[in-house]
mmCIF file of C-alpha atoms in Angstrom:
data_model
loop_
_atom_site.group_PDB
_atom_site.id
_atom_site.type_symbol
_atom_site.label_atom_id
_atom_site.label_comp_id
_atom_site.label_asym_id
_atom_site.label_seq_id
_atom_site.Cartn_x
_atom_site.Cartn_y
_atom_site.Cartn_z
ATOM 1 C CA MET P 1 152.272 166.896 41.030
ATOM 2 C CA VAL P 2 148.712 165.832 40.152
ATOM 3 C CA ASN P 3 147.291 168.771 42.087
ATOM 4 C CA ALA P 4 149.656 171.194 40.334
ATOM 5 C CA LEU P 5 148.607 169.953 36.905
ATOM 6 C CA TYR P 6 144.975 169.936 38.018
ATOM 7 C CA THR P 7 144.872 173.718 38.284
ATOM 8 C CA THR P 8 145.513 174.016 34.537
ATOM 9 C CA LEU P 9 142.810 171.525 33.482
ATOM 10 C CA ASP P 10 139.027 171.598 33.286
ATOM 11 C CA ARG P 11 137.694 170.264 36.565
ATOM 12 C CA ARG P 12 134.410 168.930 37.837
ATOM 13 C CA LEU P 13 133.329 169.007 41.477
ATOM 14 C CA VAL P 14 130.893 166.275 42.571
ATOM 15 C CA PRO P 15 129.314 166.689 46.039
ATOM 16 C CA ALA P 16 129.013 163.651 48.312
ATOM 17 C CA GLY P 17 125.921 161.594 47.458
ATOM 18 C CA SER P 18 125.630 162.964 43.896
ATOM 19 C CA LEU P 19 125.447 160.758 40.824
ATOM 20 C CA LEU P 20 128.195 161.193 38.244
ATOM 21 C CA PHE P 21 126.340 159.057 35.695
ATOM 22 C CA THR P 22 123.952 156.082 35.585
ATOM 23 C CA ALA P 23 123.913 152.720 33.832
ATOM 24 C CA GLY P 24 122.566 152.832 30.296
ATOM 25 C CA GLN P 25 123.678 156.389 29.556
ATOM 26 C CA PRO P 26 125.980 157.017 26.584
ATOM 27 C CA GLY P 27 129.586 157.606 27.544
ATOM 28 C CA ASP P 28 130.832 161.099 26.761
ATOM 29 C CA ALA P 29 133.869 161.186 29.052
ATOM 30 C CA ALA P 30 135.989 159.283 31.525
ATOM 31 C CA TYR P 31 137.122 160.889 34.772
ATOM 32 C CA LEU P 32 140.432 161.009 36.572
ATOM 33 C CA ILE P 33 139.875 161.282 40.334
ATOM 34 C CA VAL P 34 142.024 164.012 41.889
ATOM 35 C CA SER P 35 140.478 163.881 45.354
ATOM 36 C CA GLY P 36 137.565 162.202 47.124
ATOM 37 C CA ARG P 37 136.059 158.729 46.646
ATOM 38 C CA LEU P 38 133.492 157.300 44.242
ATOM 39 C CA GLU P 39 131.666 153.998 44.136
ATOM 40 C CA VAL P 40 130.610 151.962 41.120
ATOM 41 C CA PHE P 41 127.272 150.201 41.644
ATOM 42 C CA LEU P 42 124.246 148.538 40.031
ATOM 43 C CA GLU P 43 120.835 149.886 40.958
ATOM 44 C CA ARG P 44 118.453 147.130 42.115
ATOM 45 C CA PRO P 45 114.935 147.354 43.565
ATOM 46 C CA ASP P 46 116.035 145.462 46.675
ATOM 47 C CA GLY P 47 119.203 147.455 47.202
ATOM 48 C CA ASP P 48 122.202 148.684 45.241
ATOM 49 C CA LEU P 49 124.970 146.217 44.391
ATOM 50 C CA VAL P 50 128.355 147.888 44.934
ATOM 51 C CA LEU P 51 130.945 146.672 42.439
ATOM 52 C CA ALA P 52 133.970 148.773 43.375
ATOM 53 C CA GLN P 53 135.276 151.934 44.999
ATOM 54 C CA ARG P 54 137.690 154.317 43.341
ATOM 55 C CA GLY P 55 139.968 156.973 44.844
ATOM 56 C CA PRO P 56 142.629 159.550 43.888
ATOM 57 C CA GLY P 57 144.736 158.601 40.867
ATOM 58 C CA GLU P 58 142.133 156.150 39.532
ATOM 59 C CA ILE P 59 139.724 156.461 36.593
ATOM 60 C CA VAL P 60 135.991 155.841 36.242
ATOM 61 C CA GLY P 61 133.774 155.814 33.157
ATOM 62 C CA GLU P 62 136.377 154.707 30.647
ATOM 63 C CA MET P 63 134.600 151.573 29.412
ATOM 64 C CA ALA P 64 131.780 153.284 27.540
ATOM 65 C CA ILE P 65 134.323 155.313 25.582
ATOM 66 C CA LEU P 66 136.680 152.424 24.898
ATOM 67 C CA ASP P 67 134.047 150.081 23.465
ATOM 68 C CA LYS P 68 131.447 152.697 22.389
ATOM 69 C CA ARG P 69 128.588 151.022 24.271
ATOM 70 C CA PRO P 70 126.223 152.370 26.984
ATOM 71 C CA ARG P 71 127.563 152.645 30.509
ATOM 72 C CA SER P 72 127.414 149.302 32.290
ATOM 73 C CA ALA P 73 127.040 150.670 35.836
ATOM 74 C CA SER P 74 126.317 153.821 37.816
ATOM 75 C CA VAL P 75 128.816 155.951 39.741
ATOM 76 C CA ARG P 76 128.218 158.281 42.693
ATOM 77 C CA ALA P 77 130.419 160.286 45.041
ATOM 78 C CA LEU P 78 130.968 158.941 48.546
ATOM 79 C CA GLU P 79 132.788 162.148 49.451
ATOM 80 C CA ASP P 80 133.086 165.582 47.908
ATOM 81 C CA SER P 81 135.214 164.704 44.874
ATOM 82 C CA ALA P 82 137.275 166.640 42.357
ATOM 83 C CA LEU P 83 137.573 165.122 38.883
ATOM 84 C CA VAL P 84 139.293 165.874 35.604
ATOM 85 C CA ALA P 85 137.410 164.879 32.453
ATOM 86 C CA ILE P 86 139.070 162.799 29.733
ATOM 87 C CA THR P 87 137.088 163.282 26.535
ATOM 88 C CA GLU P 88 136.137 160.666 23.998
ATOM 89 C CA GLN P 89 138.277 162.457 21.405
ATOM 90 C CA GLN P 90 141.361 162.273 23.621
ATOM 91 C CA LEU P 91 140.978 158.541 24.168
ATOM 92 C CA ALA P 92 139.980 157.736 20.590
ATOM 93 C CA HIS P 93 143.200 159.242 19.215
ATOM 94 C CA ARG P 94 145.336 157.195 21.588
ATOM 95 C CA ILE P 95 143.444 153.982 20.887
ATOM 96 C CA ALA P 96 143.908 154.513 17.151
ATOM 97 C CA GLU P 97 147.682 154.687 17.711
ATOM 98 C CA THR P 98 147.720 151.489 19.800
ATOM 99 C CA ASP P 99 149.128 148.212 18.520
ATOM 100 C CA PRO P 100 146.218 146.166 17.047
ATOM 101 C CA ILE P 101 147.018 143.140 19.204
ATOM 102 C CA LEU P 102 146.741 145.261 22.352
ATOM 103 C CA CYS P 103 143.469 146.704 21.033
ATOM 104 C CA MET P 104 142.074 143.214 20.555
ATOM 105 C CA CYS P 105 143.134 142.175 24.067
ATOM 106 C CA LEU P 106 141.570 145.335 25.476
ATOM 107 C CA GLY P 107 138.316 144.503 23.699
ATOM 108 C CA VAL P 108 138.295 141.016 25.187
ATOM 109 C CA VAL P 109 138.920 142.373 28.696
ATOM 110 C CA LEU P 110 136.069 144.852 28.339
ATOM 111 C CA ASP P 111 133.717 142.111 27.101
ATOM 112 C CA ARG P 112 134.638 139.916 30.062
ATOM 113 C CA TYR P 113 134.014 142.756 32.505
ATOM 114 C CA ARG P 114 130.619 143.579 31.031
ATOM 115 C CA GLU P 115 129.644 139.899 31.162
ATOM 116 C CA THR P 116 130.646 139.770 34.833
ATOM 117 C CA VAL P 117 128.587 142.864 35.618
ATOM 118 C CA ALA P 118 125.594 141.453 33.763
ATOM 119 C CA LEU P 119 125.804 138.124 35.601
ATOM 120 C CA LEU P 120 126.092 139.856 38.957
ATOM 121 C CA GLU P 121 122.991 141.858 38.115
ATOM 122 C CA HIS P 122 121.143 138.688 37.127
ATOM 123 C CA MET P 123 122.167 136.900 40.325
ATOM 124 C CA LYS P 124 120.929 139.822 42.437
ATOM 125 C CA GLY P 125 117.610 140.184 40.639
ATOM 126 C CA SER P 126 115.255 138.313 38.376
ATOM 127 C CA ALA P 127 116.147 139.661 34.953
ATOM 128 C CA PRO P 128 117.336 137.084 32.373
ATOM 129 C CA PRO P 129 121.015 137.149 31.491
ATOM 130 C CA PRO P 130 121.631 139.626 28.658
ATOM 131 C CA ALA P 131 122.600 138.331 25.243
ATOM 132 C CA GLU P 132 126.221 139.494 25.512
ATOM 133 C CA ALA P 133 126.775 137.215 28.498
ATOM 134 C CA LYS P 134 126.181 134.155 26.340
ATOM 135 C CA SER P 135 129.194 134.589 24.116
ATOM 136 C CA HIS P 136 132.821 135.566 24.585
ATOM 137 C CA SER P 137 133.265 136.456 20.913
ATOM 138 C CA PRO P 138 133.551 140.131 19.973
ATOM 139 C CA SER P 139 130.817 141.407 17.690
ATOM 140 C CA GLY P 140 130.071 144.423 15.517
ATOM 141 C CA PRO P 141 132.111 146.189 12.798
ATOM 142 C CA THR P 142 134.588 147.772 15.213
ATOM 143 C CA ALA P 143 135.308 144.498 16.996
ATOM 144 C CA ASN P 144 135.645 142.651 13.693
ATOM 145 C CA ASP P 145 138.049 145.277 12.358
ATOM 146 C CA ALA P 146 140.155 145.059 15.531
ATOM 147 C CA PHE P 147 140.190 141.263 15.343
ATOM 148 C CA THR P 148 141.167 141.268 11.662
ATOM 149 C CA SER P 149 143.893 143.844 12.226
ATOM 150 C CA ALA P 150 145.282 141.917 15.198
ATOM 151 C CA LEU P 151 145.217 138.643 13.279
ATOM 152 C CA ASN P 152 147.004 140.198 10.298
ATOM 153 C CA THR P 153 149.656 141.656 12.605
ATOM 154 C CA LEU P 154 150.235 138.302 14.320
ATOM 155 C CA VAL P 155 150.554 136.548 10.960
ATOM 156 C CA LEU P 156 152.942 139.202 9.658
ATOM 157 C CA GLU P 157 155.105 138.980 12.787
ATOM 158 C CA ARG P 158 155.392 135.224 12.371
ATOM 159 C CA GLU P 159 156.226 135.590 8.683
ATOM 160 C CA ILE P 160 158.913 138.190 9.460
ATOM 161 C CA ARG P 161 160.526 135.766 11.932
ATOM 162 C CA ASP P 162 160.366 132.976 9.357
ATOM 163 C CA GLY P 163 161.674 135.333 6.675
ATOM 164 C CA VAL P 164 164.726 136.271 8.744
ATOM 165 C CA ARG P 165 165.570 132.604 9.253
ATOM 166 C CA ALA P 166 164.931 131.755 5.591
ATOM 167 C CA GLY P 167 167.038 134.607 4.230
ATOM 168 C CA GLN P 168 164.132 136.337 2.491
ATOM 169 C CA PHE P 169 165.332 139.839 3.360
ATOM 170 C CA GLU P 170 167.807 141.614 1.134
ATOM 171 C CA MET P 171 169.322 145.048 0.741
ATOM 172 C CA HIS P 172 168.880 147.333 -2.239
ATOM 173 C CA TYR P 173 171.081 150.373 -2.777
ATOM 174 C CA GLN P 174 170.167 153.859 -4.006
ATOM 175 C CA PRO P 175 172.864 156.203 -5.355
ATOM 176 C CA ILE P 176 173.772 159.439 -3.564
ATOM 177 C CA VAL P 177 175.619 161.962 -5.739
ATOM 178 C CA ARG P 178 177.737 165.076 -5.329
ATOM 179 C CA LEU P 179 175.448 167.688 -6.914
ATOM 180 C CA SER P 180 178.178 170.095 -7.990
ATOM 181 C CA SER P 181 179.965 167.458 -10.086
ATOM 182 C CA ARG P 182 177.354 164.671 -10.375
ATOM 183 C CA ARG P 183 180.012 162.226 -9.212
ATOM 184 C CA LEU P 184 178.832 159.197 -7.279
ATOM 185 C CA ALA P 185 179.387 159.808 -3.548
ATOM 186 C CA GLY P 186 177.715 156.848 -1.877
ATOM 187 C CA PHE P 187 174.647 154.675 -1.474
ATOM 188 C CA GLU P 188 171.773 154.347 0.962
ATOM 189 C CA ALA P 189 171.103 150.720 1.883
ATOM 190 C CA LEU P 190 167.352 150.033 1.912
ATOM 191 C CA MET P 191 165.757 146.805 3.081
ATOM 192 C CA ARG P 192 163.437 144.739 0.895
ATOM 193 C CA TRP P 193 161.480 141.587 1.713
ATOM 194 C CA ARG P 194 161.217 139.030 -1.073
ATOM 195 C CA HIS P 195 158.241 137.065 0.248
ATOM 196 C CA PRO P 196 157.693 133.626 -1.371
ATOM 197 C CA HIS P 197 153.958 134.278 -1.840
ATOM 198 C CA ARG P 198 153.414 138.036 -1.517
ATOM 199 C CA GLY P 199 156.283 138.977 -3.771
ATOM 200 C CA MET P 200 158.339 142.063 -2.932
ATOM 201 C CA VAL P 201 156.832 143.526 0.259
ATOM 202 C CA PRO P 202 157.464 147.296 0.644
ATOM 203 C CA PRO P 203 159.095 148.474 3.891
ATOM 204 C CA VAL P 204 156.049 150.562 4.832
ATOM 205 C CA GLU P 205 154.140 147.305 5.374
ATOM 206 C CA PHE P 206 156.620 145.377 7.495
ATOM 207 C CA ILE P 207 158.863 147.923 9.250
ATOM 208 C CA PRO P 208 156.127 149.252 11.624
ATOM 209 C CA VAL P 209 155.217 145.680 12.616
ATOM 210 C CA ALA P 210 158.882 144.823 13.112
ATOM 211 C CA GLU P 211 159.336 147.884 15.338
ATOM 212 C CA ALA P 212 156.230 147.146 17.435
ATOM 213 C CA SER P 213 157.258 143.509 17.949
ATOM 214 C CA GLY P 214 160.961 144.147 18.629
ATOM 215 C CA LEU P 215 161.964 142.233 15.490
ATOM 216 C CA ILE P 216 163.480 145.428 14.108
ATOM 217 C CA SER P 217 166.679 144.702 16.036
ATOM 218 C CA GLU P 218 167.258 141.541 14.007
ATOM 219 C CA LEU P 219 166.560 143.377 10.753
ATOM 220 C CA THR P 220 168.900 146.230 11.668
ATOM 221 C CA ALA P 221 171.669 143.803 12.631
ATOM 222 C CA PHE P 222 171.223 142.119 9.248
ATOM 223 C CA ALA P 223 171.269 145.448 7.380
ATOM 224 C CA LEU P 224 174.450 146.600 9.110
ATOM 225 C CA ALA P 225 176.157 143.261 8.558
ATOM 226 C CA GLU P 226 175.267 143.372 4.852
ATOM 227 C CA ALA P 227 176.538 146.929 4.530
ATOM 228 C CA GLY P 228 179.838 145.936 6.104
ATOM 229 C CA ARG P 229 180.075 142.876 3.872
ATOM 230 C CA VAL P 230 179.390 144.582 0.531
ATOM 231 C CA LEU P 231 181.108 147.932 1.059
ATOM 232 C CA PRO P 232 184.499 146.506 -0.007
ATOM 233 C CA GLU P 233 182.849 145.307 -3.246
ATOM 234 C CA PHE P 234 181.630 148.839 -3.942
ATOM 235 C CA MET P 235 185.092 150.200 -3.235
ATOM 236 C CA LEU P 236 186.679 147.763 -5.702
ATOM 237 C CA ALA P 237 184.117 148.741 -8.337
ATOM 238 C CA ALA P 238 184.870 152.403 -7.681
ATOM 239 C CA MET P 239 188.564 151.794 -8.377
ATOM 240 C CA ARG P 240 187.611 151.057 -11.989
ATOM 241 C CA ASN P 241 185.843 154.392 -12.394
ATOM 242 C CA LEU P 242 187.878 156.908 -10.415
ATOM 243 C CA SER P 243 186.950 159.849 -12.659
ATOM 244 C CA TRP P 244 183.292 159.590 -11.710
ATOM 245 C CA ILE P 245 183.458 158.347 -8.115
ATOM 246 C CA GLU P 246 184.146 160.323 -4.932
ATOM 247 C CA ASN P 247 187.326 159.362 -3.105
ATOM 248 C CA GLN P 248 185.423 158.373 0.052
ATOM 249 C CA LEU P 249 182.489 156.311 -1.223
ATOM 250 C CA PHE P 250 180.149 155.759 1.761
ATOM 251 C CA MET P 251 177.188 153.606 2.750
ATOM 252 C CA SER P 252 174.184 154.772 4.815
ATOM 253 C CA VAL P 253 172.008 152.371 6.819
ATOM 254 C CA ASN P 254 168.711 153.212 8.539
ATOM 255 C CA VAL P 255 168.296 152.415 12.225
ATOM 256 C CA SER P 256 165.243 152.765 14.467
ATOM 257 C CA GLY P 257 164.583 154.348 17.838
ATOM 258 C CA HIS P 258 164.280 150.827 19.227
ATOM 259 C CA ASP P 259 167.859 150.162 18.114
ATOM 260 C CA LEU P 260 169.181 153.327 19.753
ATOM 261 C CA ALA P 261 167.391 152.467 22.997
ATOM 262 C CA ALA P 262 169.194 149.120 23.202
ATOM 263 C CA ALA P 263 172.283 149.267 25.418
ATOM 264 C CA SER P 264 174.061 146.831 23.110
ATOM 265 C CA PHE P 265 173.743 148.946 19.943
ATOM 266 C CA PRO P 266 177.041 150.902 20.180
ATOM 267 C CA GLN P 267 178.868 147.615 20.780
ATOM 268 C CA LEU P 268 177.146 146.139 17.720
ATOM 269 C CA ILE P 269 178.625 148.972 15.655
ATOM 270 C CA ALA P 270 182.079 148.589 17.200
ATOM 271 C CA ASP P 271 182.050 144.820 16.567
ATOM 272 C CA LEU P 272 180.982 145.352 12.949
ATOM 273 C CA ILE P 273 183.855 147.736 12.254
ATOM 274 C CA ALA P 274 186.358 145.450 13.959
ATOM 275 C CA ARG P 275 185.077 142.367 12.119
ATOM 276 C CA THR P 276 184.942 143.862 8.616
ATOM 277 C CA GLY P 277 187.946 146.163 8.820
ATOM 278 C CA ILE P 278 186.103 148.910 6.947
ATOM 279 C CA GLU P 279 186.995 152.536 7.543
ATOM 280 C CA PRO P 280 184.396 153.817 10.037
ATOM 281 C CA ASP P 281 183.835 157.111 8.234
ATOM 282 C CA ARG P 282 182.630 155.201 5.164
ATOM 283 C CA LEU P 283 179.613 153.972 7.121
ATOM 284 C CA LYS P 284 176.723 156.178 8.256
ATOM 285 C CA ILE P 285 173.610 155.427 10.249
ATOM 286 C CA GLU P 286 170.400 157.326 9.491
ATOM 287 C CA VAL P 287 167.767 158.121 12.108
ATOM 288 C CA THR P 288 164.585 160.163 11.772
ATOM 289 C CA GLU P 289 163.671 163.153 13.913
ATOM 290 C CA SER P 290 160.590 161.415 15.296
ATOM 291 C CA MET P 291 162.693 158.464 16.486
ATOM 292 C CA LEU P 292 165.165 160.772 18.206
ATOM 293 C CA MET P 293 162.408 162.587 20.060
ATOM 294 C CA ARG P 294 161.078 159.411 21.692
ATOM 295 C CA ASP P 295 164.048 159.362 24.054
ATOM 296 C CA PRO P 296 166.422 162.241 23.198
ATOM 297 C CA GLU P 297 168.834 161.638 26.079
ATOM 298 C CA ARG P 298 169.288 157.944 25.345
ATOM 299 C CA ALA P 299 169.553 158.615 21.609
ATOM 300 C CA ALA P 300 172.206 161.279 22.172
ATOM 301 C CA ALA P 301 174.233 158.933 24.384
ATOM 302 C CA ALA P 302 174.034 156.058 21.891
ATOM 303 C CA LEU P 303 174.957 158.242 18.921
ATOM 304 C CA ALA P 304 177.856 159.772 20.833
ATOM 305 C CA GLU P 305 179.243 156.290 21.511
ATOM 306 C CA CYS P 306 178.877 155.393 17.839
ATOM 307 C CA ARG P 307 180.654 158.588 16.800
ATOM 308 C CA LEU P 308 183.626 157.647 18.981
ATOM 309 C CA THR P 309 184.284 154.821 16.528
ATOM 310 C CA GLY P 310 184.318 157.316 13.630
ATOM 311 C CA LEU P 311 180.880 156.364 12.337
ATOM 312 C CA GLY P 312 178.823 159.059 10.583
ATOM 313 C CA VAL P 313 175.356 160.073 11.801
ATOM 314 C CA ALA P 314 172.679 161.403 9.433
ATOM 315 C CA ILE P 315 169.314 162.866 10.440
ATOM 316 C CA ASP P 316 166.692 161.682 7.945
ATOM 317 C CA ASP P 317 163.552 163.615 6.937
ATOM 318 C CA PHE P 318 164.957 166.794 8.463
ATOM 319 C CA GLY P 319 162.486 169.652 8.731
ATOM 320 C CA THR P 320 159.412 167.523 9.420
ATOM 321 C CA GLY P 321 159.863 167.200 13.208
ATOM 322 C CA TYR P 322 159.112 169.541 16.079
ATOM 323 C CA SER P 323 162.517 169.932 17.711
ATOM 324 C CA SER P 324 164.894 170.234 14.791
ATOM 325 C CA LEU P 325 166.868 173.240 15.998
ATOM 326 C CA SER P 326 167.057 172.218 19.646
ATOM 327 C CA TYR P 327 169.037 169.025 19.114
ATOM 328 C CA LEU P 328 171.452 170.181 16.407
ATOM 329 C CA SER P 329 173.815 171.529 19.028
ATOM 330 C CA THR P 330 173.608 168.460 21.291
ATOM 331 C CA LEU P 331 173.664 165.486 18.932
ATOM 332 C CA PRO P 332 176.829 164.347 17.113
ATOM 333 C CA ILE P 333 175.359 164.866 13.645
ATOM 334 C CA THR P 334 177.522 164.675 10.529
ATOM 335 C CA THR P 335 174.808 164.923 7.809
ATOM 336 C CA LEU P 336 171.296 166.316 7.369
ATOM 337 C CA LYS P 337 168.821 164.903 4.859
ATOM 338 C CA ILE P 338 166.106 167.237 3.583
ATOM 339 C CA ASP P 339 162.739 165.501 3.393
ATOM 340 C CA ARG P 340 161.502 164.704 -0.114
ATOM 341 C CA ALA P 341 158.275 166.636 0.558
ATOM 342 C CA PHE P 342 160.196 169.912 0.302
ATOM 343 C CA VAL P 343 162.095 168.822 -2.813
ATOM 344 C CA ARG P 344 158.890 167.710 -4.541
ATOM 345 C CA THR P 345 157.471 171.252 -4.429
ATOM 346 C CA LEU P 346 160.764 173.110 -4.700
ATOM 347 C CA LEU P 347 160.136 174.384 -8.239
ATOM 348 C CA THR P 348 156.561 175.522 -7.650
ATOM 349 C CA ASP P 349 156.247 176.558 -4.007
ATOM 350 C CA ARG P 350 158.111 179.557 -2.571
ATOM 351 C CA THR P 351 157.603 178.382 0.988
ATOM 352 C CA SER P 352 159.308 175.056 0.300
ATOM 353 C CA ARG P 353 162.169 176.883 -1.396
ATOM 354 C CA ARG P 354 162.616 179.196 1.591
ATOM 355 C CA ILE P 355 162.558 176.273 4.020
ATOM 356 C CA VAL P 356 165.210 174.451 2.006
ATOM 357 C CA GLN P 357 167.335 177.595 1.798
ATOM 358 C CA THR P 358 167.037 178.091 5.564
ATOM 359 C CA ILE P 359 168.106 174.509 6.247
ATOM 360 C CA LEU P 360 171.070 174.894 3.889
ATOM 361 C CA ARG P 361 172.208 178.116 5.561
ATOM 362 C CA LEU P 362 171.872 176.580 9.000
ATOM 363 C CA ALA P 363 173.803 173.487 7.960
ATOM 364 C CA ASP P 364 176.480 175.619 6.365
ATOM 365 C CA ASP P 365 176.928 177.593 9.603
ATOM 366 C CA LEU P 366 177.234 174.293 11.495
ATOM 367 C CA GLU P 367 179.531 172.861 8.792
ATOM 368 C CA ILE P 368 177.198 169.910 8.227
ATOM 369 C CA PRO P 369 176.684 168.656 4.648
ATOM 370 C CA VAL P 370 173.119 168.235 3.390
ATOM 371 C CA VAL P 371 171.556 165.497 1.247
ATOM 372 C CA ALA P 372 168.355 166.380 -0.637
ATOM 373 C CA GLU P 373 166.072 163.365 -1.064
ATOM 374 C CA GLY P 374 163.483 162.666 -3.738
ATOM 375 C CA ILE P 375 165.153 164.444 -6.672
ATOM 376 C CA GLU P 376 163.353 163.397 -9.865
ATOM 377 C CA GLN P 377 164.000 166.278 -12.278
ATOM 378 C CA VAL P 378 167.202 167.799 -13.607
ATOM 379 C CA GLU P 379 165.759 171.238 -12.831
ATOM 380 C CA GLU P 380 165.438 170.283 -9.161
ATOM 381 C CA ALA P 381 169.034 169.101 -9.067
ATOM 382 C CA ASP P 382 170.243 172.271 -10.785
ATOM 383 C CA LEU P 383 168.360 174.540 -8.392
ATOM 384 C CA LEU P 384 169.616 172.652 -5.342
ATOM 385 C CA THR P 385 173.156 172.928 -6.696
ATOM 386 C CA GLU P 386 172.777 176.687 -7.099
ATOM 387 C CA MET P 387 171.390 176.900 -3.545
ATOM 388 C CA GLY P 388 174.507 175.198 -2.203
ATOM 389 C CA CYS P 389 173.191 171.729 -1.418
ATOM 390 C CA ALA P 390 176.107 169.289 -1.332
ATOM 391 C CA LEU P 391 174.497 165.923 -2.072
ATOM 392 C CA GLY P 392 171.338 164.490 -3.592
ATOM 393 C CA GLN P 393 169.492 161.259 -4.214
ATOM 394 C CA GLY P 394 166.318 160.298 -6.011
ATOM 395 C CA TYR P 395 164.970 158.608 -9.108
ATOM 396 C CA LEU P 396 166.826 161.100 -11.328
ATOM 397 C CA PHE P 397 170.049 159.375 -10.320
ATOM 398 C CA GLY P 398 168.676 155.884 -9.792
ATOM 399 C CA LYS P 399 166.104 153.813 -7.928
ATOM 400 C CA PRO P 400 167.114 151.391 -5.158
ATOM 401 C CA MET P 401 168.786 148.434 -6.887
ATOM 402 C CA PRO P 402 169.925 144.925 -5.926
ATOM 403 C CA LEU P 403 173.613 144.430 -5.209
ATOM 404 C CA ASP P 404 174.658 143.244 -8.670
ATOM 405 C CA SER P 405 172.975 146.179 -10.407
ATOM 406 C CA SER P 406 174.439 148.630 -7.892
ATOM 407 C CA ILE P 407 177.967 147.334 -8.464
ATOM 408 C CA ALA P 408 177.453 147.597 -12.230
ATOM 409 C CA THR P 409 176.154 151.139 -11.767
ATOM 410 C CA THR P 410 179.266 152.058 -9.791
ATOM 411 C CA ARG P 411 181.511 150.786 -12.590
ATOM 412 C CA SER P 412 179.605 152.659 -15.313
ATOM 413 C CA TRP P 413 178.456 155.774 -13.495
ATOM 414 C CA ALA P 414 179.565 158.190 -16.243
ATOM 415 C CA ALA P 415 176.944 156.717 -18.562
ATOM 416 C CA LEU P 416 174.222 157.503 -16.022
ATOM 417 C CA ALA P 417 175.195 161.070 -15.159
ATOM 418 C CA PRO P 418 172.603 163.631 -16.397
ATOM 419 C CA THR P 419 173.837 165.018 -19.725
ATOM 420 C CA LYS P 420 172.875 168.603 -18.852
ATOM 421 C CA GLN P 421 175.428 168.671 -16.081
ATOM 422 C CA ARG P 422 178.143 166.681 -17.793
ATOM 423 C CA ALA P 423 179.157 169.710 -19.850
ATOM 424 C CA ARG P 424 179.824 171.686 -16.658
ATOM 425 C CA ILE P 425 182.311 169.195 -15.211
#
């Protein structure tokens, strides 16, 4: 397989006995060895000190790119060798996407290795030990940034764990309306963290850390349990305002790719429905395109199991991913949600309007209702209604609210309906 891929990549042939690079040079690339053998060594007046040998499937030259310092050793070919270059740009992008704790650990490992190489060189010759061998602490702006980021992540992980145990997390609820009538159709349950010292922490700050650490499963379980617990309260409130509430008031809850990958997730859903007694079709889970694409087969299997219980499945931020059309026919989707980026420019940008219209036509052919997110102006809601969009949510209809305010909103929804549309009902 490596050889097949190799024919499509830039290659470098290094004859036996040739130097690939020498110690002290700046690192411009790392090299994947396809064939042949290389040796890593230190040049000494009384004879080279061989540190290691590398063969097919291994990499040489990565350190100078990873820690942006000169090469610590030299490399030469023991045999005619074929290599594939891995550029600094390719590695830098991947490192930037790496969890900060892993980055910090990687930095420590690299420092240890360089210290070992320096000490070996000192033992073989007469040069004094270099300054970096005297300390195990990372130095320089990049190392300090990595350390600070890792420390902040560790602290935040611990605080999330403590917050779950202390009951600091809570759900807020944002209205979703039927655009043609402006009747209240449901709510999206959104998590908030009421931190005792930081105040209200936005999801964008703690959700990525929770996903990277695996804590997201606990948060999702809490969110689903809360949705099941409060949905009957919303239904009772709706009974007092039947003229302005849809018959099947629903609740949407966001789940992550980590949740879908867990074998126990479909059972979690089944247990929730059995425990609360709620009608399954009143509960929806929302997943983003990017999460689905991490493991499409596993996601499809998990969602199919959830759909067997009657649960709804909504695809969030639709239109922003790379495989939107390919999975519509394979996933058990019951709702699409148009990303707010398209709604924000709907009135001023023809391209956004065409994209929205295309999504609506596609959904109509598939008989899948669409929710437009991020509606803030009556004109946006009116245009989406004319275009055939079924549902909408956004600040025009209400911001995410705590439970008490959401229940009160359900009871008095007529007072909150946009006046421009009320005359049409």
